[in-house]
Amino acid sequence: MYFHDFNPVFVITFLILWYVLQGTAYYKFFEKAGKEGWKGFVPILNYYIHLEIVGRPKWWVLLLFVPVINFFVGLTMHLDLMKSFGKYTYLDQVLGVVLAPIYMNYIAWSDTKYIDKATEIPKPNKSFGKEWFEAIVFAVFCATFVRWIFMEAYVIPTGSMERSLLVGDFLFVSKAEYGPRTPQTPLQIPLTHQTIWGTEIPSYIPGVSLPSLRLPSLGKVERNDVVVFNYPVNDNYNQRRDGDYHPMDLKTHYIKRCVAIAGETIEIKNTQVYVNGEAQENPPLMQHQYFVRTNENIRERVFENLNVNPHNSVSRHANGFFVHMPKAVAEEFEKLPFVESVTLQLIPETDPERNIFPNATYFRWNRDFYGPLTVPARGMTIEVNEENLAMYGSTISDYEGNDSVEINIDKLTVNGESVSEYTFKKDYYFMMGDNRHASDDSRYWGFVPEDNIVGEASFIWMSYDTNASFINKIRWGRLFNGIE
């Protein structure tokens, strides 16, 4: 199951149900607190009365309209209400949060009484250890919720997106933009991914799996978005120590630029990307590999002055250097008196790469001359023949969620039934790194299924250069920069 699109009927139904359940709970809570029960069904006024009952400032109503902050304010009000009706235990608080507003109705309509404003009720005596334990659990819950619904921090480990994103950039990735996913692997340690921090010990229990649902989103993946996703291929990047592979929601995180969305046709001619036959605007900091021919040694300072990282983007070779850089920087190198020539390292159109996707035997493409290839879209139907199975067979087999798939040259058997055509169940995306000659991307391993999408890279909150001197390790100019 996967809800990719914003579904108005689902959202409206959910909101109405939530409103009714909340209103019925408020009705009884307000009556027990000496207020008029009908006010529990009046939007905004019910929150005002709620704050009055628990003893919090009335202006907190305004904070309920501030994203992220409203979550913490609402959670505090929620827990305060339970305390005002004598529900102090840790179990009550967990059930009140996880099962709200169902559990709130249970408290409201059960044999409970209004005690006093939560802010004026003396705190129950707790041991030092218990108080700290509950505080830590609450903090972990809040962090886990924000990480799941709103934002998560990531770090750039490789140079595949140079210069748009640098190794050592710390990003905040918006989960709300494309809609947060419900956890597919529920039995895992909070705030971990694959392993327990600093160890190789798995942080989850495999074998227990839930359907992956996409909650309503602010938007969809669009062309040129910088996207974080779970690397879809079951290879060494996703392999566990026991030889099996991580579940989908715990596969290795990748970050690339979406260059073509579902239903679009991508083609690369002489490094230029075309979508549906139209040349696309290149990322402003896109790089390729050039050979800088020179008989002299070029000092690191020369590369740094041209904003080229000598550690990640340069390799020495006889009679020169291989350098990953934008075209404009390559033109600056050509002007240097000790540089003989600067040559783009272009693979000829007639030379296919053996590891190119989808199949180098049928499609003799390479990184610089690629396609045309249509990205599968939900509802797109293809005829079953040898060429189409060579192009889309691995996608049908690996990502479509079929119980069984058998491919025999020009024959396709799905769930035991031979078919003459196939209709895709999901949307897919084609991802590429901005460092076009140093990126392991869709040109080599294929499409990204919609359920692997994690979020959109929003902004850089920290950037750390391990190769710089102590004073210059933090790239101050990149802090809080948006991502183009």
XYZ file of C-alpha atoms in Angstrom, residues 49 64 71 88 96 105 110 125 149 152 157 200 207 216 219 231 248 275 322 326 329 353 373 377 388 402 421 460 476:
29
model
C -11.041 26.758 27.296
C -0.896 26.377 17.639
C 3.462 20.130 17.921
C -0.086 10.973 35.867
C -2.728 9.387 25.523
C -12.438 9.933 25.133
C -14.749 7.134 32.463
C 7.106 12.348 44.362
C 7.133 13.978 10.267
C 15.887 14.957 9.481
C 29.760 11.655 2.509
C 28.019 -2.775 13.475
C 11.295 -10.065 9.641
C -0.425 13.739 2.661
C 3.969 18.754 -2.959
C 19.256 3.552 -2.595
C 13.387 -0.618 2.058
C 13.795 15.700 -21.370
C 42.454 14.956 -13.966
C 32.603 23.371 -13.979
C 36.611 26.988 -14.148
C 29.972 1.333 -20.783
C 14.682 6.148 -22.025
C 4.780 6.002 -14.506
C 11.067 -3.729 -23.444
C 4.840 -8.718 -7.458
C 1.616 -6.475 -21.735
C 22.802 23.462 4.847
C 31.232 29.659 7.509
